[in-house]
Amino acid sequence: MKFLLVEDNIELAEALLQRLRFDGHVIDHADKIEDAIAFSEAGEYDLILLDIMLPDGDGRDFLKKHRAAQNDTPIIILTARSQVSDRISMLDLGADDYVTKPFDHAELEARCRAVLRRRSGAAQTVTRLGDVAFDPVAGVLTIAGDSVRLRNRELRLLELFINAPGQLFSKQKLVDRLFSYDDDVSDNAIEVYVGRLRKHLERSSLRIRTARGLGYSLEHE
Amino acid sequence: MRYLISLVLSFWAALASAQNWEARALFGDPDAAQVLKVISSTDIDLFSSVAESFVAGREGVSVDYYVAGTADLDRILRQSPEKFDVAISSAMDLQFKLANDGFARVLEGIDYPAWAEWRRSVFAFTSEPAAIVVNRAAFAESGAPQTRQALIRALRETPERFRGKVGTYDVRQSGLGYLFATQDARTSETFWRLAEVMGNLDARLYCCSGDMIEDVAAGRLLVAYNVLGSYAQAREDLSDQIEIILPIDFQTVMMRTALVSARGPNPIVARDFMEHLLTLRDTTPTSAPALPMLDLDKPASEQSTIQLEPALLTYLDRLKAQRFLQEWADAIIQ
Amino acid sequence: MNDVVRSSASLRRRLTVVLIGGAAVLALVLYFGVRLYATQIAQQGQDNILKASVTTILDTAVIRDGTLEIDFPYAALAMLNTASDDRVFYAILQDGALVSGYDGLPQRDTAGSDAASWSAAYEGAEVRLTTAGRRLFTTDRETGITVTVAQTQDALSVTLAQISRNVALFGSGFFLLATALSFWATASTIGPLKRLTQSVTRRGPQDLSPVTKPVPAEMVPLVASLNSLMGRLEQSLTRSEDFIAEAAHRVRTPLATVRSHAETTLHRVDKEENRIALRAMIRAIDESSRAAGQLLDHAMTTFRADHLDRQEINLSELVADLVNRLEPVAEMKDIALVLDAQRRVDVSADPILVQNAIRNLIDNALKYSPAESDIKIIVAHTDHAFVSICDAGPGFPPDQMAGLVHRFARGKNAKGITGSGLGLTIAHDVAEAHNGSLHLSNRAGGGACVTLSL
C-alpha cells in the first residue's frame, strides 16, 4: 500500500515509517504542508496520514484544499486533540478517521484497515502465495476458492507471516504485534493463535514451521 | 309712618288684652287633640273649602281660623309668633319681610316652582289681580273705561257725577292696599295722576275690598280702584250690578302667600296643612266659592305677578314709606 | 451556579409610584388652587353686587328741608335677588345713628368714600356686608351718611359647591388619565429593558456575540459594559479551551515521542528483563495518555454541564456512530460490539456530553472485557431514554459499587488494567446534568452492566 505521512515530529515519523515499511508498505514522508501538496499532486496514494500541527500551517487547511480539489484519498488525522467537538469538525471537513497521539500502532493499523475497507471494497489488496489468497483489508483468507473470515489477531498474524515468507519471527515479536501493552500475556497465548492459523492453513500449501526456541515462520511447500 | 301706627295699635292691643278679630271660625272637631292655629287675611267664605278638606281626612285635627287685616296680621305675628302655626296673607311684601327677618320656618322637600316660593318658607298659591270695579248701570251708556287713562278722562269729564262716589284702599291701614299702590306707582306715573284726580273728587277710603264691592253694587260708589278682582268675581250674586275691569294698560297681580311660623306650637300639622294647601289643584273644585289658584306649570318668564324678591323690602323702608305716604296723603286727601 | 440575583425596588414599581404620586399631588394642587381662586372670584362677584346696591342707595341720599331723604329705587334691592333666595339686610345711618333699616347690623369704618366688604354674623346667619359712606353738605351743616347692605351666602355656597364638585371631577379625571398615561409611560420605558433581557435570555449558551440591536441612549453604557463583559468572557473561554487543547498537545506530543522510541527499542531488544521494562514503560505512557484524555473529558463535562446545549437528537444514531468509531479498537481484541437499538430514540440532550459519556463507558467495557467476548449495547425508550452497556468482564465488586462513581475510584477487580477510573465519574456527571441517572449492576452470568438514563 502506498501511504503519505505528513508529520513534522521526526522521532514519531521515523517510528511510523519504520513500522509501516516493515509491514511491507510504501511510504512518502512530508514534514510541511507545501511538501504534502506537492507529493499529493504528484502521485496517487492509498491513504494519507495527516498531522494537524504543522510548522507552516494547520493540517485542516490541507484537508480542505484536498477535498475541494475533488481528491478523495482516504485521510486519517493524527492529532493530540481528542475532544469530540474536534473530531466532529475534522470529519465534517472530510477526514475519514483520526487517532490521538500517542497512539497504539495496532490501533492505527486497525483504523487504516477499517477506512480502506470502507472505501475500496475491491480486491486490489490481495496478496497471493501458493494457493492462498489473502485480503488483509477485508480480512478474508481464500484457499483454493474457499473463503474464510479471519479473526483480528489471526489475520494480523497471517499478514505478518505472509509478507515475509520464510522469515523467522520470535515469540516476543509476535507478542508485540498481536497484543496490546495492557494485556498480561502468557507465552501460551501465542501458541493458541499459531495453532488456530495452522488449522486454517491445513488444506493450503502453506505451513507454519516451529523453530523450537527461536520462533515461527511461514513456509511455502 | 306705618310702623308708628302699627306700634300704637299693638300697644293698645296689649292694653286691651283682647284682640279684636275681624272673624273667627273653627273647622273640625272642637275636642280635637291637635288644633292648628291659622291667622289669615282671607275671608272665611273663600277659604272654608280648603280648611274643611284638610280636617276631613284627618282625625284628631281641627283648624282654628282667625281673620285679621294684613297690617294687623303682620304686627300680631311679630309680637307673638308662638301663638300661631300658619300665616296666610295677601300682603306679599309683609310676608316676605317676615321670612327675611326669620319668622318663617323653612320647609324642605316640597316640590314647588322656584318663582312661586321664597327660601322655601313663603309659598304663593293664588294669582289675584288688582281690578277696577264699576257700577254697571253707571257706565251702561258710555262703556266702562279699560285703561287708567280712560278712567281719568271719564272722571275729569263729569266730575260732579263722581264726586264722593270714587273709592280706594286706605293705604295707611291696609297692607294689601299699600302694596297695590306702591307697585302701581313704581310702574307708571299714571297712578299719581289718578290719585290726584280721585283726591279732587273727595275719594272715600276703605279698609277692605269687600266693603268697596258692596258699595259699588249698591251704588254708593260708582268706581272702586285697586279692588281685589278675585273677591269681586266671587260675588256672583252681584254680577248684574258690578262690572269688573282688568285694566289693559298694565295689571298689578298679587300672589296670596302662606308661611309656617318658626316658633308655632304645631309644626308637623302645620307642614301637613301647607302641603295640603299647595297641592289643592289635584282635588276637584268644590261648589263653594274659591280663589283663583296659581298656574304652577307656567314658566317664570311668563309670570306677570309681583315677584317674591328682596326688592319687596324697598317700600317697607321707613324713609321711603314715610315719603310715599306723605305724597299719597297729599294727593288723595284734600 | 445560578444564584438568584438580589433585587432592590422594582424599577417599574418605582416609576409607576413616582408618576402616579406626582399626578396625585398635581391633582390635589389643582383642586385646591382652583377652589381658592374660584372662591375669590365668586366672593368678588357678590361684593360687586353689594357695592352696586350700596352705591345705588347712597346716590339717592339728599338733604331736603334739613331732613335726610333717601328715595332709593326698586332696583337697589332687586339686584340682590339670588337663585338661593338669600336673605337681605340693610342699614342707613346718619352720623352713626340708625335712620332706617335693620338695627344692630355690624358696622365698620370706611376709609374715605371707598366701599369695604367683609363677613360677619347677624341674626344667626353668616352674612357678607358692604358699607360705604358719603358726606352731604348743606348751607349750615355737614352730615355723614353710611349705607350698609348685607346678604347671606347661600347662593355663593351653592356655586362654590358646584365648582368644587366640577373641579374634583376634573381633577379625578385628570388623575385617572395621568395614571393611565403613567402605566403606558412605564411600560414603554421598561419595554426596551424587557426586550433586551428577552433577547439576551433567548441566546443559546454558546452565544457570546455582542448585542447589536439599538437601545435607548440611557441603556447604551449598560449594553456596552455587557458586550465588553461578554467579549472578555468569550476571550477567557476561548483561552481556556485553547489552553486545555494546548496543554493536551504539550503533554501528548512528548509522550508520543517517548512511546515511539520505546516501541522501536522493544522491537530490537531480546532480553526478557529489558522487554518487560520496556513494556512496562509503554504501558505507563499509555496510562498517562489515557489519564490526560479523561481529565480533559471530565473538565469539559464539568464546564459544559452548567449550560447544556440541548438539542433534539436521535440517541440511536449517536450511539451507532460511536460504535462505528470504536469498532477497530474492539476488533483488535476480537471483541464484538453488538448494538441493539430502537430505530429512533429521540431525546433532548447535549450531544457532545452524551457522546463523551458513552464513549467512556464503551471504552471501560473494552478495557475490562476478555478477548473474543461480546459487549452488548442497548439503546431504547421505556419511560425514559437509556443506553445500556453490558460486558462479559469481571463485573463490579458489589460492596464498592456506590463509591466507583467518585473520582479516581477503581474497583478491586481493576488490577492490572490501565485507566484512571474517571470513566464512570464522567458518565455520572453527564447523567446528572441532564437530570438523568447512572445505574451499575452485575450480570447474572458474570460481567458488568452500566445503564445511562436521560
PDB file of N, CA, C and O in Angstrom, chain B residues 122-166:
ATOM      1  N   VAL B 122     -91.840  80.977  52.234  1.00  0.00           N
ATOM      2  CA  VAL B 122     -93.051  81.709  51.822  1.00  0.00           C
ATOM      3  C   VAL B 122     -93.542  81.087  50.529  1.00  0.00           C
ATOM      4  O   VAL B 122     -92.816  81.032  49.554  1.00  0.00           O
ATOM      5  N   PHE B 123     -94.790  80.607  50.543  1.00  0.00           N
ATOM      6  CA  PHE B 123     -95.311  79.901  49.370  1.00  0.00           C
ATOM      7  C   PHE B 123     -96.531  80.630  48.820  1.00  0.00           C
ATOM      8  O   PHE B 123     -97.492  80.881  49.555  1.00  0.00           O
ATOM      9  N   ALA B 124     -96.488  80.991  47.526  1.00  0.00           N
ATOM     10  CA  ALA B 124     -97.640  81.668  46.900  1.00  0.00           C
ATOM     11  C   ALA B 124     -98.561  80.620  46.318  1.00  0.00           C
ATOM     12  O   ALA B 124     -98.103  79.613  45.777  1.00  0.00           O
ATOM     13  N   PHE B 125     -99.873  80.843  46.439  1.00  0.00           N
ATOM     14  CA  PHE B 125    -100.786  79.828  45.923  1.00  0.00           C
ATOM     15  C   PHE B 125    -101.958  80.400  45.125  1.00  0.00           C
ATOM     16  O   PHE B 125    -102.791  79.650  44.632  1.00  0.00           O
ATOM     17  N   THR B 126    -102.029  81.736  45.012  1.00  0.00           N
ATOM     18  CA  THR B 126    -103.075  82.293  44.143  1.00  0.00           C
ATOM     19  C   THR B 126    -102.475  83.342  43.239  1.00  0.00           C
ATOM     20  O   THR B 126    -101.346  83.802  43.446  1.00  0.00           O
ATOM     21  N   SER B 127    -103.250  83.745  42.271  1.00  0.00           N
ATOM     22  CA  SER B 127    -102.842  84.807  41.369  1.00  0.00           C
ATOM     23  C   SER B 127    -104.053  85.741  41.278  1.00  0.00           C
ATOM     24  O   SER B 127    -105.062  85.403  40.654  1.00  0.00           O
ATOM     25  N   GLU B 128    -103.954  86.888  41.966  1.00  0.00           N
ATOM     26  CA  GLU B 128    -105.152  87.746  42.062  1.00  0.00           C
ATOM     27  C   GLU B 128    -104.844  89.165  41.599  1.00  0.00           C
ATOM     28  O   GLU B 128    -103.991  89.838  42.189  1.00  0.00           O
ATOM     29  N   PRO B 129    -105.458  89.607  40.560  1.00  0.00           N
ATOM     30  CA  PRO B 129    -105.150  90.949  40.037  1.00  0.00           C
ATOM     31  C   PRO B 129    -105.883  92.050  40.799  1.00  0.00           C
ATOM     32  O   PRO B 129    -106.945  91.832  41.391  1.00  0.00           O
ATOM     33  N   ALA B 130    -105.268  93.233  40.712  1.00  0.00           N
ATOM     34  CA  ALA B 130    -105.977  94.414  41.222  1.00  0.00           C
ATOM     35  C   ALA B 130    -106.906  94.867  40.106  1.00  0.00           C
ATOM     36  O   ALA B 130    -106.474  95.016  38.958  1.00  0.00           O
ATOM     37  N   ALA B 131    -108.147  95.107  40.430  1.00  0.00           N
ATOM     38  CA  ALA B 131    -109.129  95.438  39.394  1.00  0.00           C
ATOM     39  C   ALA B 131    -109.798  96.781  39.682  1.00  0.00           C
ATOM     40  O   ALA B 131    -109.727  97.311  40.791  1.00  0.00           O
ATOM     41  N   ILE B 132    -110.422  97.285  38.638  1.00  0.00           N
ATOM     42  CA  ILE B 132    -111.298  98.466  38.826  1.00  0.00           C
ATOM     43  C   ILE B 132    -112.725  97.928  38.787  1.00  0.00           C
ATOM     44  O   ILE B 132    -113.127  97.287  37.799  1.00  0.00           O
ATOM     45  N   VAL B 133    -113.444  98.156  39.854  1.00  0.00           N
ATOM     46  CA  VAL B 133    -114.851  97.697  39.898  1.00  0.00           C
ATOM     47  C   VAL B 133    -115.755  98.909  39.754  1.00  0.00           C
ATOM     48  O   VAL B 133    -115.636  99.870  40.514  1.00  0.00           O
ATOM     49  N   VAL B 134    -116.621  98.851  38.746  1.00  0.00           N
ATOM     50  CA  VAL B 134    -117.525  99.996  38.495  1.00  0.00           C
ATOM     51  C   VAL B 134    -118.983  99.539  38.568  1.00  0.00           C
ATOM     52  O   VAL B 134    -119.305  98.361  38.383  1.00  0.00           O
ATOM     53  N   ASN B 135    -119.812 100.495  38.828  1.00  0.00           N
ATOM     54  CA  ASN B 135    -121.255 100.253  38.848  1.00  0.00           C
ATOM     55  C   ASN B 135    -121.714 100.067  37.418  1.00  0.00           C
ATOM     56  O   ASN B 135    -121.539 100.921  36.567  1.00  0.00           O
ATOM     57  N   ARG B 136    -122.305  98.917  37.148  1.00  0.00           N
ATOM     58  CA  ARG B 136    -122.654  98.573  35.768  1.00  0.00           C
ATOM     59  C   ARG B 136    -123.594  99.583  35.152  1.00  0.00           C
ATOM     60  O   ARG B 136    -123.401 100.026  34.015  1.00  0.00           O
ATOM     61  N   ALA B 137    -124.576  99.942  35.951  1.00  0.00           N
ATOM     62  CA  ALA B 137    -125.592 100.860  35.427  1.00  0.00           C
ATOM     63  C   ALA B 137    -124.968 102.199  35.044  1.00  0.00           C
ATOM     64  O   ALA B 137    -125.315 102.785  34.012  1.00  0.00           O
ATOM     65  N   ALA B 138    -124.023 102.679  35.879  1.00  0.00           N
ATOM     66  CA  ALA B 138    -123.450 103.999  35.643  1.00  0.00           C
ATOM     67  C   ALA B 138    -122.704 104.088  34.328  1.00  0.00           C
ATOM     68  O   ALA B 138    -122.620 105.151  33.726  1.00  0.00           O
ATOM     69  N   PHE B 139    -122.175 102.961  33.881  1.00  0.00           N
ATOM     70  CA  PHE B 139    -121.382 103.007  32.657  1.00  0.00           C
ATOM     71  C   PHE B 139    -122.046 102.273  31.511  1.00  0.00           C
ATOM     72  O   PHE B 139    -121.418 101.939  30.519  1.00  0.00           O
ATOM     73  N   ALA B 140    -123.349 102.051  31.689  1.00  0.00           N
ATOM     74  CA  ALA B 140    -124.059 101.303  30.647  1.00  0.00           C
ATOM     75  C   ALA B 140    -123.977 102.007  29.308  1.00  0.00           C
ATOM     76  O   ALA B 140    -123.737 101.363  28.276  1.00  0.00           O
ATOM     77  N   GLU B 141    -124.102 103.273  29.340  1.00  0.00           N
ATOM     78  CA  GLU B 141    -124.078 104.029  28.076  1.00  0.00           C
ATOM     79  C   GLU B 141    -122.666 104.177  27.540  1.00  0.00           C
ATOM     80  O   GLU B 141    -122.382 103.811  26.401  1.00  0.00           O
ATOM     81  N   SER B 142    -121.838 104.807  28.369  1.00  0.00           N
ATOM     82  CA  SER B 142    -120.511 105.185  27.859  1.00  0.00           C
ATOM     83  C   SER B 142    -119.555 104.007  27.740  1.00  0.00           C
ATOM     84  O   SER B 142    -118.526 104.086  27.086  1.00  0.00           O
ATOM     85  N   GLY B 143    -119.872 102.958  28.407  1.00  0.00           N
ATOM     86  CA  GLY B 143    -118.943 101.815  28.381  1.00  0.00           C
ATOM     87  C   GLY B 143    -117.851 101.998  29.446  1.00  0.00           C
ATOM     88  O   GLY B 143    -117.374 103.128  29.631  1.00  0.00           O
ATOM     89  N   ALA B 144    -117.555 100.969  30.128  1.00  0.00           N
ATOM     90  CA  ALA B 144    -116.601 101.077  31.235  1.00  0.00           C
ATOM     91  C   ALA B 144    -115.181 101.340  30.711  1.00  0.00           C
ATOM     92  O   ALA B 144    -114.810 100.814  29.656  1.00  0.00           O
ATOM     93  N   PRO B 145    -114.423 102.186  31.396  1.00  0.00           N
ATOM     94  CA  PRO B 145    -113.048 102.504  30.942  1.00  0.00           C
ATOM     95  C   PRO B 145    -112.160 101.248  31.074  1.00  0.00           C
ATOM     96  O   PRO B 145    -112.215 100.538  32.063  1.00  0.00           O
ATOM     97  N   GLN B 146    -111.344 101.022  30.051  1.00  0.00           N
ATOM     98  CA  GLN B 146    -110.497  99.817  30.084  1.00  0.00           C
ATOM     99  C   GLN B 146    -109.053 100.101  30.505  1.00  0.00           C
ATOM    100  O   GLN B 146    -108.274  99.189  30.744  1.00  0.00           O
ATOM    101  N   THR B 147    -108.693 101.415  30.522  1.00  0.00           N
ATOM    102  CA  THR B 147    -107.353 101.772  30.985  1.00  0.00           C
ATOM    103  C   THR B 147    -107.465 102.839  32.060  1.00  0.00           C
ATOM    104  O   THR B 147    -108.515 103.478  32.215  1.00  0.00           O
ATOM    105  N   ARG B 148    -106.408 103.048  32.777  1.00  0.00           N
ATOM    106  CA  ARG B 148    -106.382 104.084  33.812  1.00  0.00           C
ATOM    107  C   ARG B 148    -106.550 105.459  33.171  1.00  0.00           C
ATOM    108  O   ARG B 148    -107.232 106.327  33.699  1.00  0.00           O
ATOM    109  N   GLN B 149    -105.887 105.629  32.020  1.00  0.00           N
ATOM    110  CA  GLN B 149    -106.032 106.885  31.280  1.00  0.00           C
ATOM    111  C   GLN B 149    -107.497 107.157  30.994  1.00  0.00           C
ATOM    112  O   GLN B 149    -108.013 108.263  31.198  1.00  0.00           O
ATOM    113  N   ALA B 150    -108.173 106.131  30.497  1.00  0.00           N
ATOM    114  CA  ALA B 150    -109.596 106.274  30.156  1.00  0.00           C
ATOM    115  C   ALA B 150    -110.398 106.627  31.387  1.00  0.00           C
ATOM    116  O   ALA B 150    -111.320 107.447  31.318  1.00  0.00           O
ATOM    117  N   LEU B 151    -110.038 106.023  32.517  1.00  0.00           N
ATOM    118  CA  LEU B 151    -110.751 106.299  33.766  1.00  0.00           C
ATOM    119  C   LEU B 151    -110.561 107.755  34.162  1.00  0.00           C
ATOM    120  O   LEU B 151    -111.517 108.446  34.546  1.00  0.00           O
ATOM    121  N   ILE B 152    -109.292 108.202  34.067  1.00  0.00           N
ATOM    122  CA  ILE B 152    -109.003 109.595  34.404  1.00  0.00           C
ATOM    123  C   ILE B 152    -109.854 110.523  33.536  1.00  0.00           C
ATOM    124  O   ILE B 152    -110.474 111.489  34.021  1.00  0.00           O
ATOM    125  N   ARG B 153    -109.908 110.251  32.252  1.00  0.00           N
ATOM    126  CA  ARG B 153    -110.695 111.093  31.330  1.00  0.00           C
ATOM    127  C   ARG B 153    -112.143 111.097  31.731  1.00  0.00           C
ATOM    128  O   ARG B 153    -112.799 112.135  31.834  1.00  0.00           O
ATOM    129  N   ALA B 154    -112.657 109.854  32.007  1.00  0.00           N
ATOM    130  CA  ALA B 154    -114.073 109.735  32.375  1.00  0.00           C
ATOM    131  C   ALA B 154    -114.366 110.547  33.633  1.00  0.00           C
ATOM    132  O   ALA B 154    -115.394 111.238  33.717  1.00  0.00           O
ATOM    133  N   LEU B 155    -113.411 110.467  34.620  1.00  0.00           N
ATOM    134  CA  LEU B 155    -113.624 111.189  35.877  1.00  0.00           C
ATOM    135  C   LEU B 155    -113.585 112.709  35.654  1.00  0.00           C
ATOM    136  O   LEU B 155    -114.338 113.476  36.256  1.00  0.00           O
ATOM    137  N   ARG B 156    -112.658 113.105  34.795  1.00  0.00           N
ATOM    138  CA  ARG B 156    -112.497 114.553  34.551  1.00  0.00           C
ATOM    139  C   ARG B 156    -113.684 115.128  33.808  1.00  0.00           C
ATOM    140  O   ARG B 156    -114.086 116.262  34.001  1.00  0.00           O
ATOM    141  N   GLU B 157    -114.211 114.337  32.887  1.00  0.00           N
ATOM    142  CA  GLU B 157    -115.313 114.832  32.046  1.00  0.00           C
ATOM    143  C   GLU B 157    -116.542 115.198  32.860  1.00  0.00           C
ATOM    144  O   GLU B 157    -117.113 116.275  32.666  1.00  0.00           O
ATOM    145  N   THR B 158    -116.971 114.299  33.731  1.00  0.00           N
ATOM    146  CA  THR B 158    -118.186 114.598  34.527  1.00  0.00           C
ATOM    147  C   THR B 158    -117.872 114.477  36.001  1.00  0.00           C
ATOM    148  O   THR B 158    -118.275 113.533  36.672  1.00  0.00           O
ATOM    149  N   PRO B 159    -117.116 115.471  36.510  1.00  0.00           N
ATOM    150  CA  PRO B 159    -116.679 115.373  37.901  1.00  0.00           C
ATOM    151  C   PRO B 159    -117.826 115.382  38.895  1.00  0.00           C
ATOM    152  O   PRO B 159    -117.812 114.681  39.901  1.00  0.00           O
ATOM    153  N   GLU B 160    -118.850 116.079  38.605  1.00  0.00           N
ATOM    154  CA  GLU B 160    -119.951 116.179  39.553  1.00  0.00           C
ATOM    155  C   GLU B 160    -120.611 114.843  39.750  1.00  0.00           C
ATOM    156  O   GLU B 160    -121.086 114.501  40.825  1.00  0.00           O
ATOM    157  N   ARG B 161    -120.654 114.057  38.720  1.00  0.00           N
ATOM    158  CA  ARG B 161    -121.300 112.743  38.799  1.00  0.00           C
ATOM    159  C   ARG B 161    -120.564 111.843  39.786  1.00  0.00           C
ATOM    160  O   ARG B 161    -121.140 111.031  40.490  1.00  0.00           O
ATOM    161  N   PHE B 162    -119.199 112.026  39.796  1.00  0.00           N
ATOM    162  CA  PHE B 162    -118.380 111.077  40.548  1.00  0.00           C
ATOM    163  C   PHE B 162    -117.929 111.600  41.901  1.00  0.00           C
ATOM    164  O   PHE B 162    -117.305 110.865  42.646  1.00  0.00           O
ATOM    165  N   ARG B 163    -118.297 112.890  42.173  1.00  0.00           N
ATOM    166  CA  ARG B 163    -117.823 113.428  43.443  1.00  0.00           C
ATOM    167  C   ARG B 163    -118.358 112.604  44.591  1.00  0.00           C
ATOM    168  O   ARG B 163    -119.554 112.325  44.684  1.00  0.00           O
ATOM    169  N   GLY B 164    -117.394 112.161  45.488  1.00  0.00           N
ATOM    170  CA  GLY B 164    -117.774 111.362  46.645  1.00  0.00           C
ATOM    171  C   GLY B 164    -118.202 109.954  46.278  1.00  0.00           C
ATOM    172  O   GLY B 164    -118.661 109.188  47.125  1.00  0.00           O
ATOM    173  N   LYS B 165    -118.074 109.595  44.998  1.00  0.00           N
ATOM    174  CA  LYS B 165    -118.534 108.259  44.591  1.00  0.00           C
ATOM    175  C   LYS B 165    -117.378 107.407  44.056  1.00  0.00           C
ATOM    176  O   LYS B 165    -117.581 106.407  43.368  1.00  0.00           O
ATOM    177  N   VAL B 166    -116.146 107.901  44.354  1.00  0.00           N
ATOM    178  CA  VAL B 166    -114.991 107.063  43.972  1.00  0.00           C
ATOM    179  C   VAL B 166    -114.299 106.605  45.253  1.00  0.00           C
ATOM    180  O   VAL B 166    -114.294 107.315  46.257  1.00  0.00           O
TER     181      VAL B 166
END
